[in-house]
mmCIF file of C-alpha atoms in Angstrom:
data_model
loop_
_atom_site.group_PDB
_atom_site.id
_atom_site.type_symbol
_atom_site.label_atom_id
_atom_site.label_comp_id
_atom_site.label_asym_id
_atom_site.label_seq_id
_atom_site.Cartn_x
_atom_site.Cartn_y
_atom_site.Cartn_z
ATOM 1 C CA MET P 840 -44.739 0.364 -24.168
ATOM 2 C CA SER P 841 -44.011 1.564 -20.635
ATOM 3 C CA ASN P 842 -40.084 3.140 -19.651
ATOM 4 C CA THR P 843 -40.280 1.756 -16.299
ATOM 5 C CA PRO P 844 -37.690 -0.857 -16.072
ATOM 6 C CA SER P 845 -38.567 -4.028 -14.767
ATOM 7 C CA ILE P 846 -37.381 -5.677 -12.003
ATOM 8 C CA MET P 847 -37.348 -9.670 -11.883
ATOM 9 C CA GLN P 848 -37.983 -11.572 -8.755
ATOM 10 C CA ILE P 849 -36.429 -15.069 -8.004
ATOM 11 C CA GLY P 850 -39.048 -17.385 -5.580
ATOM 12 C CA PHE P 851 -39.226 -21.582 -5.364
ATOM 13 C CA VAL P 852 -42.127 -23.714 -5.149
ATOM 14 C CA ASN P 853 -42.076 -25.338 -0.938
ATOM 15 C CA PHE P 854 -43.338 -28.989 -1.824
ATOM 16 C CA ASN P 855 -41.604 -29.807 1.182
ATOM 17 C CA THR P 856 -39.871 -28.980 4.430
ATOM 18 C CA ALA P 857 -36.394 -30.403 3.695
ATOM 19 C CA GLU P 858 -36.217 -28.343 0.175
ATOM 20 C CA LYS P 859 -37.401 -25.508 2.135
ATOM 21 C CA LYS P 860 -34.604 -25.605 4.160
ATOM 22 C CA ARG P 861 -32.140 -25.781 1.631
ATOM 23 C CA VAL P 862 -32.970 -22.551 0.140
ATOM 24 C CA ALA P 863 -33.144 -21.344 3.254
ATOM 25 C CA LYS P 864 -29.123 -22.066 3.751
ATOM 26 C CA MET P 865 -28.466 -21.353 0.416
ATOM 27 C CA MET P 866 -30.143 -17.279 1.192
ATOM 28 C CA GLN P 867 -28.449 -17.254 3.969
ATOM 29 C CA LEU P 868 -25.209 -18.374 3.054
ATOM 30 C CA LEU P 869 -25.291 -15.623 0.015
ATOM 31 C CA GLN P 870 -26.178 -12.992 2.923
ATOM 32 C CA GLU P 871 -22.753 -13.698 3.902
ATOM 33 C CA SER P 872 -19.735 -11.852 3.655
ATOM 34 C CA GLU P 873 -17.636 -14.721 2.420
ATOM 35 C CA ALA P 874 -20.600 -15.659 -0.626
ATOM 36 C CA ILE P 875 -19.276 -12.006 -2.104
ATOM 37 C CA GLU P 876 -16.202 -13.811 -3.302
ATOM 38 C CA GLU P 877 -17.881 -17.399 -4.578
ATOM 39 C CA LEU P 878 -20.278 -15.207 -6.803
ATOM 40 C CA GLY P 879 -16.766 -13.480 -8.113
ATOM 41 C CA ILE P 880 -17.877 -10.036 -7.106
ATOM 42 C CA GLY P 881 -14.334 -9.317 -6.181
ATOM 43 C CA ARG P 882 -12.545 -10.481 -8.984
ATOM 44 C CA VAL P 883 -14.573 -7.392 -10.468
ATOM 45 C CA ARG P 884 -13.688 -5.299 -7.702
ATOM 46 C CA ASP P 885 -9.956 -5.932 -8.012
ATOM 47 C CA HIS P 886 -10.130 -5.217 -11.217
ATOM 48 C CA PHE P 887 -11.495 -2.069 -11.675
ATOM 49 C CA SER P 888 -9.077 -1.344 -8.621
ATOM 50 C CA ASN P 889 -6.110 -2.688 -10.820
ATOM 51 C CA THR P 890 -6.780 -1.178 -13.642
ATOM 52 C CA LEU P 891 -7.151 2.460 -11.594
ATOM 53 C CA PHE P 892 -5.055 2.682 -8.948
ATOM 54 C CA PRO P 893 -3.192 -0.185 -9.207
ATOM 55 C CA GLY P 894 -0.519 -0.400 -6.020
ATOM 56 C CA THR P 895 -3.081 0.474 -3.719
ATOM 57 C CA SER P 896 -5.471 -0.884 -1.240
ATOM 58 C CA THR P 897 -7.827 0.523 1.369
ATOM 59 C CA LEU P 898 -5.267 -0.691 4.681
ATOM 60 C CA GLN P 899 -3.048 1.415 3.105
ATOM 61 C CA HIS P 900 -2.864 5.571 4.550
ATOM 62 C CA HIS P 901 0.491 6.733 3.687
ATOM 63 C CA ALA P 902 2.917 7.023 0.745
ATOM 64 C CA LYS P 903 5.225 7.246 3.245
ATOM 65 C CA TYR P 904 5.896 3.849 3.695
ATOM 66 C CA PHE P 905 6.372 3.744 -0.337
ATOM 67 C CA VAL P 906 9.951 4.955 0.474
ATOM 68 C CA VAL P 907 10.942 4.430 4.039
ATOM 69 C CA LEU P 908 10.384 0.294 3.823
ATOM 70 C CA PRO P 909 12.368 0.071 0.897
ATOM 71 C CA SER P 910 15.751 1.840 2.992
ATOM 72 C CA LEU P 911 14.390 -0.422 5.663
ATOM 73 C CA TYR P 912 14.711 -3.298 3.212
ATOM 74 C CA TYR P 913 18.762 -1.944 1.722
ATOM 75 C CA HIS P 914 19.646 -1.106 5.339
ATOM 76 C CA THR P 915 18.520 -4.458 6.534
ATOM 77 C CA ALA P 916 20.402 -6.188 3.939
ATOM 78 C CA PHE P 917 23.536 -4.536 3.762
ATOM 79 C CA LYS P 918 23.926 -2.109 6.760
ATOM 80 C CA SER P 919 23.440 -4.327 10.018
ATOM 81 C CA ARG P 920 24.532 -7.115 11.662
ATOM 82 C CA LYS P 921 24.627 -10.863 9.947
ATOM 83 C CA PHE P 922 21.686 -13.090 10.126
ATOM 84 C CA GLN P 923 21.657 -16.679 10.161
ATOM 85 C CA ASN P 924 18.308 -17.266 9.008
ATOM 86 C CA LEU P 925 15.040 -15.587 8.547
ATOM 87 C CA THR P 926 13.646 -15.421 11.518
ATOM 88 C CA GLU P 927 16.332 -13.760 12.231
ATOM 89 C CA VAL P 928 15.530 -10.857 9.689
ATOM 90 C CA ARG P 929 11.739 -10.505 10.046
ATOM 91 C CA THR P 930 12.952 -9.960 13.833
ATOM 92 C CA PHE P 931 14.996 -7.214 12.792
ATOM 93 C CA ILE P 932 12.537 -5.790 10.022
ATOM 94 C CA LYS P 933 9.606 -5.796 12.531
ATOM 95 C CA GLU P 934 11.790 -4.431 15.623
ATOM 96 C CA ALA P 935 12.847 -1.357 12.767
ATOM 97 C CA GLU P 936 8.668 -0.849 11.899
ATOM 98 C CA ILE P 937 8.058 -0.450 15.606
ATOM 99 C CA GLN P 938 10.682 2.026 15.553
ATOM 100 C CA ILE P 939 9.515 4.125 12.274
ATOM 101 C CA THR P 940 6.062 3.292 14.220
ATOM 102 C CA ARG P 941 7.525 5.471 16.864
ATOM 103 C CA GLN P 942 8.957 8.400 15.032
ATOM 104 C CA LEU P 943 6.125 8.563 12.967
ATOM 105 C CA ALA P 944 3.688 9.122 15.586
ATOM 106 C CA LYS P 945 6.336 11.532 17.305
ATOM 107 C CA TRP P 946 6.660 10.190 20.661
ATOM 108 C CA ASP P 947 7.692 11.940 23.457
ATOM 109 C CA ASN P 948 7.651 10.484 27.133
ATOM 110 C CA GLY P 949 5.555 7.897 26.511
ATOM 111 C CA GLN P 950 3.071 9.696 24.859
ATOM 112 C CA VAL P 951 1.719 9.914 21.577
ATOM 113 C CA ASN P 952 0.378 12.759 19.015
ATOM 114 C CA THR P 953 -2.779 11.366 18.326
ATOM 115 C CA LEU P 954 -3.303 14.200 15.788
ATOM 116 C CA GLU P 955 -1.819 11.972 13.127
ATOM 117 C CA LYS P 956 -3.962 9.953 11.334
ATOM 118 C CA GLY P 957 -3.339 6.666 9.850
ATOM 119 C CA ILE P 958 0.131 5.822 10.879
ATOM 120 C CA THR P 959 -0.247 1.560 11.218
ATOM 121 C CA GLY P 960 0.297 0.064 14.793
ATOM 122 C CA ILE P 961 0.502 3.357 16.514
ATOM 123 C CA ASN P 962 -2.304 1.201 19.249
ATOM 124 C CA THR P 963 -0.062 -1.175 19.872
ATOM 125 C CA LEU P 964 2.887 1.032 20.296
ATOM 126 C CA LYS P 965 3.563 1.349 23.548
ATOM 127 C CA ASP P 966 3.187 -2.454 24.274
ATOM 128 C CA ALA P 967 5.460 -3.249 21.094
ATOM 129 C CA LEU P 968 8.432 -1.364 21.832
ATOM 130 C CA ASN P 969 9.053 -3.747 25.227
ATOM 131 C CA ASP P 970 8.021 -6.563 22.784
ATOM 132 C CA HIS P 971 7.736 -6.996 19.314
ATOM 133 C CA THR P 972 5.387 -9.592 19.569
ATOM 134 C CA LYS P 973 2.628 -7.580 20.086
ATOM 135 C CA TYR P 974 3.096 -5.761 17.357
ATOM 136 C CA VAL P 975 0.021 -5.313 14.874
ATOM 137 C CA LYS P 976 -0.538 -8.012 13.173
ATOM 138 C CA TYR P 977 -0.765 -6.364 9.429
ATOM 139 C CA ASP P 978 2.542 -4.658 10.104
ATOM 140 C CA PRO P 979 3.532 -2.195 6.988
ATOM 141 C CA ALA P 980 5.534 -4.504 5.648
ATOM 142 C CA TYR P 981 2.524 -6.438 4.989
ATOM 143 C CA ILE P 982 0.224 -3.974 4.025
ATOM 144 C CA TYR P 983 2.438 -2.156 1.511
ATOM 145 C CA GLY P 984 4.725 -4.970 0.428
ATOM 146 C CA SER P 985 2.157 -5.174 -2.819
ATOM 147 C CA GLY P 986 2.265 -1.870 -3.789
ATOM 148 C CA LEU P 987 6.302 -1.751 -3.576
ATOM 149 C CA ALA P 988 6.138 -4.973 -5.991
ATOM 150 C CA ARG P 989 3.702 -3.073 -8.262
ATOM 151 C CA TYR P 990 5.714 -0.353 -8.795
ATOM 152 C CA GLY P 991 9.035 -1.972 -9.235
ATOM 153 C CA ILE P 992 11.026 -1.619 -6.343
ATOM 154 C CA ILE P 993 11.351 -4.348 -4.831
ATOM 155 C CA PRO P 994 10.888 -7.634 -6.261
ATOM 156 C CA ASP P 995 6.894 -9.535 -6.034
ATOM 157 C CA THR P 996 8.893 -12.707 -4.881
ATOM 158 C CA GLY P 997 9.945 -12.654 -1.278
ATOM 159 C CA VAL P 998 12.081 -9.921 -0.360
ATOM 160 C CA GLU P 999 12.893 -11.364 3.085
ATOM 161 C CA ARG P 1000 14.429 -14.168 2.322
ATOM 162 C CA LEU P 1001 15.972 -11.928 -0.789
ATOM 163 C CA ILE P 1002 17.374 -9.686 2.303
ATOM 164 C CA LEU P 1003 18.640 -12.824 3.665
ATOM 165 C CA GLU P 1004 20.699 -13.453 0.506
ATOM 166 C CA LEU P 1005 22.186 -10.112 0.101
ATOM 167 C CA ASN P 1006 23.279 -10.563 3.532
ATOM 168 C CA LYS P 1007 25.310 -13.679 3.764
ATOM 169 C CA LYS P 1008 26.460 -12.731 0.075
ATOM 170 C CA ARG P 1009 27.856 -9.323 1.399
ATOM 171 C CA PHE P 1010 29.443 -11.026 4.473
ATOM 172 C CA GLU P 1011 31.070 -13.748 1.994
ATOM 173 C CA ASP P 1012 32.126 -11.041 -0.509
ATOM 174 C CA PRO P 1013 32.799 -7.789 0.796
ATOM 175 C CA HIS P 1014 33.361 -6.651 -2.502
ATOM 176 C CA SER P 1015 29.873 -8.212 -3.939
ATOM 177 C CA ASN P 1016 28.489 -6.529 -7.144
ATOM 178 C CA ARG P 1017 25.305 -6.303 -5.573
ATOM 179 C CA ILE P 1018 26.814 -3.168 -3.214
ATOM 180 C CA PRO P 1019 25.944 0.216 -5.094
ATOM 181 C CA LYS P 1020 29.048 2.523 -5.747
ATOM 182 C CA GLY P 1021 30.141 5.174 -3.130
ATOM 183 C CA ASP P 1022 29.175 5.279 0.094
ATOM 184 C CA ASP P 1023 25.814 5.835 0.300
ATOM 185 C CA LEU P 1024 24.177 2.076 0.329
ATOM 186 C CA THR P 1025 21.015 4.156 0.612
ATOM 187 C CA GLU P 1026 21.002 6.212 -2.337
ATOM 188 C CA ASP P 1027 19.086 5.578 -5.357
ATOM 189 C CA ALA P 1028 21.499 3.263 -6.788
ATOM 190 C CA GLY P 1029 20.552 2.349 -10.395
ATOM 191 C CA ASP P 1030 24.466 2.494 -11.495
ATOM 192 C CA MET P 1031 24.235 -1.284 -9.667
ATOM 193 C CA THR P 1032 28.096 -2.580 -11.020
ATOM 194 C CA GLY P 1033 27.561 -5.286 -13.426
ATOM 195 C CA GLU P 1034 23.932 -6.111 -12.208
ATOM 196 C CA LYS P 1035 19.710 -4.325 -12.160
ATOM 197 C CA GLN P 1036 18.946 -3.338 -7.950
ATOM 198 C CA LEU P 1037 17.001 -5.494 -6.238
ATOM 199 C CA ILE P 1038 15.944 -3.038 -4.051
ATOM 200 C CA MET P 1039 15.727 0.369 -5.219
ATOM 201 C CA THR P 1040 15.820 3.396 -2.885
ATOM 202 C CA CYS P 1041 14.776 7.158 -3.012
ATOM 203 C CA GLY P 1042 18.522 8.437 -1.758
ATOM 204 C CA GLU P 1043 16.853 9.670 1.784
ATOM 205 C CA THR P 1044 18.991 8.924 5.140
ATOM 206 C CA TYR P 1045 16.865 7.225 7.381
ATOM 207 C CA ASP P 1046 17.918 6.955 11.332
ATOM 208 C CA PHE P 1047 15.726 3.511 11.916
ATOM 209 C CA PHE P 1048 16.296 2.608 15.781
ATOM 210 C CA ASN P 1049 17.952 5.885 16.721
ATOM 211 C CA GLY P 1050 15.911 8.962 15.287
ATOM 212 C CA LYS P 1051 13.615 10.572 17.569
ATOM 213 C CA THR P 1052 11.111 11.941 14.541
ATOM 214 C CA MET P 1053 10.036 11.638 10.853
ATOM 215 C CA GLU P 1054 7.563 13.457 9.052
ATOM 216 C CA LEU P 1055 4.595 11.989 7.654
ATOM 217 C CA SER P 1056 5.085 14.593 4.260
ATOM 218 C CA LEU P 1057 7.129 13.598 1.518
ATOM 219 C CA SER P 1058 10.317 15.218 0.774
ATOM 220 C CA GLU P 1059 11.262 16.676 -2.504
ATOM 221 C CA LYS P 1060 13.309 13.516 -2.908
ATOM 222 C CA GLU P 1061 10.760 11.120 -1.942
ATOM 223 C CA ALA P 1062 8.096 12.566 -4.101
ATOM 224 C CA SER P 1063 10.243 12.708 -6.883
ATOM 225 C CA PHE P 1064 11.340 8.850 -6.509
ATOM 226 C CA LEU P 1065 7.831 7.561 -5.705
ATOM 227 C CA LYS P 1066 6.391 9.710 -9.035
ATOM 228 C CA ASP P 1067 8.831 8.475 -10.859
ATOM 229 C CA ARG P 1068 8.094 4.770 -10.039
ATOM 230 C CA ILE P 1069 4.678 4.769 -10.867
ATOM 231 C CA HIS P 1070 4.644 6.485 -14.211
ATOM 232 C CA ALA P 1071 7.663 3.996 -14.823
ATOM 233 C CA SER P 1072 5.279 0.779 -13.983
ATOM 234 C CA CYS P 1073 1.445 2.304 -14.258
ATOM 235 C CA GLN P 1074 1.576 4.091 -17.288
ATOM 236 C CA GLY P 1075 -1.999 4.547 -18.952
ATOM 237 C CA SER P 1076 -3.944 4.199 -15.205
ATOM 238 C CA MET P 1077 -5.717 6.216 -13.681
ATOM 239 C CA LEU P 1078 -3.376 6.633 -10.841
ATOM 240 C CA ALA P 1079 -0.555 8.185 -13.053
ATOM 241 C CA TYR P 1080 -2.901 10.333 -14.876
ATOM 242 C CA LEU P 1081 -4.228 11.660 -11.929
ATOM 243 C CA ILE P 1082 -0.487 12.578 -10.407
ATOM 244 C CA ASP P 1083 0.504 14.697 -13.711
ATOM 245 C CA SER P 1084 -3.013 16.595 -14.116
ATOM 246 C CA GLU P 1085 -3.239 19.941 -14.708
ATOM 247 C CA PHE P 1086 -6.548 20.588 -13.416
ATOM 248 C CA GLU P 1087 -6.955 21.819 -9.746
ATOM 249 C CA ILE P 1088 -9.298 19.364 -8.031
ATOM 250 C CA PRO P 1089 -10.753 21.035 -5.102
ATOM 251 C CA ASP P 1090 -10.579 19.406 -1.628
ATOM 252 C CA GLY P 1091 -13.954 17.008 -0.736
ATOM 253 C CA ILE P 1092 -15.122 16.251 -4.795
ATOM 254 C CA LYS P 1093 -16.771 13.451 -4.882
ATOM 255 C CA TYR P 1094 -15.500 10.817 -6.910
ATOM 256 C CA PHE P 1095 -18.376 10.461 -9.995
ATOM 257 C CA ASP P 1096 -17.386 13.925 -10.857
ATOM 258 C CA ILE P 1097 -14.164 14.466 -11.728
ATOM 259 C CA GLU P 1098 -15.126 12.478 -14.843
ATOM 260 C CA LYS P 1099 -15.459 15.685 -16.608
ATOM 261 C CA ILE P 1100 -11.334 16.529 -16.173
ATOM 262 C CA LEU P 1101 -10.613 12.870 -17.539
ATOM 263 C CA ALA P 1102 -10.797 13.669 -21.257
ATOM 264 C CA GLY P 1103 -6.918 12.216 -21.615
ATOM 265 C CA LEU P 1104 -7.949 8.547 -19.871
ATOM 266 C CA THR P 1105 -7.767 6.183 -22.859
ATOM 267 C CA PRO P 1106 -10.824 5.459 -23.533
ATOM 268 C CA ASP P 1107 -10.849 1.739 -21.917
ATOM 269 C CA VAL P 1108 -9.412 3.464 -18.710
ATOM 270 C CA LEU P 1109 -12.049 5.686 -19.033
ATOM 271 C CA ASP P 1110 -14.985 3.444 -19.210
ATOM 272 C CA ILE P 1111 -13.631 1.076 -16.221
ATOM 273 C CA TYR P 1112 -13.531 4.580 -14.297
ATOM 274 C CA LYS P 1113 -17.298 4.662 -15.586
ATOM 275 C CA LYS P 1114 -18.405 0.839 -14.543
ATOM 276 C CA SER P 1115 -16.968 1.120 -11.175
ATOM 277 C CA GLY P 1116 -20.000 3.305 -10.004
ATOM 278 C CA ASN P 1117 -21.745 -0.434 -9.968
ATOM 279 C CA PHE P 1118 -19.820 -0.398 -6.735
ATOM 280 C CA PRO P 1119 -21.156 2.685 -4.727
ATOM 281 C CA ASN P 1120 -20.692 0.880 -1.774
ATOM 282 C CA SER P 1121 -17.691 -1.562 -2.062
ATOM 283 C CA SER P 1122 -14.439 -0.514 -0.969
ATOM 284 C CA ILE P 1123 -12.500 -0.377 -4.421
ATOM 285 C CA LEU P 1124 -12.066 3.374 -4.600
ATOM 286 C CA LEU P 1125 -14.247 4.673 -2.740
ATOM 287 C CA THR P 1126 -14.246 5.698 1.264
ATOM 288 C CA GLY P 1127 -17.946 5.588 3.028
ATOM 289 C CA ASP P 1128 -18.749 8.888 2.317
ATOM 290 C CA SER P 1129 -17.755 8.538 -1.677
ATOM 291 C CA THR P 1130 -15.637 10.959 -1.577
ATOM 292 C CA ILE P 1131 -11.726 11.584 -3.202
ATOM 293 C CA VAL P 1132 -9.593 10.682 -0.400
ATOM 294 C CA THR P 1133 -9.086 7.436 -1.407
ATOM 295 C CA ILE P 1134 -7.098 7.759 -4.077
ATOM 296 C CA ILE P 1135 -6.418 5.514 -2.571
ATOM 297 C CA VAL P 1136 -3.256 5.326 -0.237
ATOM 298 C CA LEU P 1137 -1.402 8.523 -2.017
ATOM 299 C CA ALA P 1138 -4.401 10.771 -1.987
ATOM 300 C CA SER P 1139 -4.044 10.120 2.143
ATOM 301 C CA LEU P 1140 -0.840 11.387 2.398
ATOM 302 C CA MET P 1141 -1.605 14.442 4.675
ATOM 303 C CA MET P 1142 -5.334 14.438 5.536
ATOM 304 C CA PRO P 1143 -8.304 13.107 4.132
ATOM 305 C CA ASN P 1144 -10.245 14.757 1.508
ATOM 306 C CA ILE P 1145 -6.780 16.343 -0.414
ATOM 307 C CA ALA P 1146 -6.738 17.237 -3.627
ATOM 308 C CA ILE P 1147 -5.456 14.913 -5.729
ATOM 309 C CA LYS P 1148 -3.722 17.836 -7.645
ATOM 310 C CA ASN P 1149 -1.251 18.031 -4.864
ATOM 311 C CA ILE P 1150 -1.224 14.052 -4.084
ATOM 312 C CA LEU P 1151 2.782 14.188 -4.063
ATOM 313 C CA ASN P 1152 3.198 17.337 -3.559
ATOM 314 C CA TYR P 1153 5.821 17.744 -0.834
#
């Protein structure tokens, strides 16, 4: 018996012109990008992504946003002016995001440092500085929000509405038990008085509107905070495993060449990793050149092809 795998071909009997047109239309639909979700491929892709690298997506480029955004939300709720409605909250956050982009891009006399890659909104920065509505459509809050919720840093429902409620409570009751002890409202206040903290922060201080520059690389405090959140919320995932890996992984290593260091993964997760090879050209885990660059957001902290061992180094 031949070991050559058989190939199944699909055809149809052309009875009339009407049937021929219907089949042609169906084949055209299968070639369109929307058809992939109709076939359920997106669910398989998402299962791989959520099992191996929870909280990440290929839209994300810098882990810095995972520590800066929650501090912005906290600042908006507890250290800014009083807001009347959600529109005011959203506008304030958007304007702050634009200033974060300016600082990360090292904006200097109207010039952007083009060497800084993957900064959200950098291409719309010049116009957005004068008009916040000109800022990029998919802003940092949109791109990193699900990851922040997955890591338990913010609630998984309506952070803007939460900010409005906390802001209102703050002005109505200055001694509200939602405000952490001490003077630093940006510190990681797990010691909330009487309540669990709703927006967790790393403890670094940021000047969102007047700061000159902001480093893309993480400080020791930022890195420690993010590692702790990933460990607490993503135990057993490939992401948590790789962050703690004792193996040094060379820059530029291929995604499917790392299996030899995955012996410590649970069998189920290891099996998902192997099966992810059935989607070599998808956006689940890989970039176009199939390198390790997208472990996904965290591996692209500084530059492409960063060694996984150093994902959250500072």
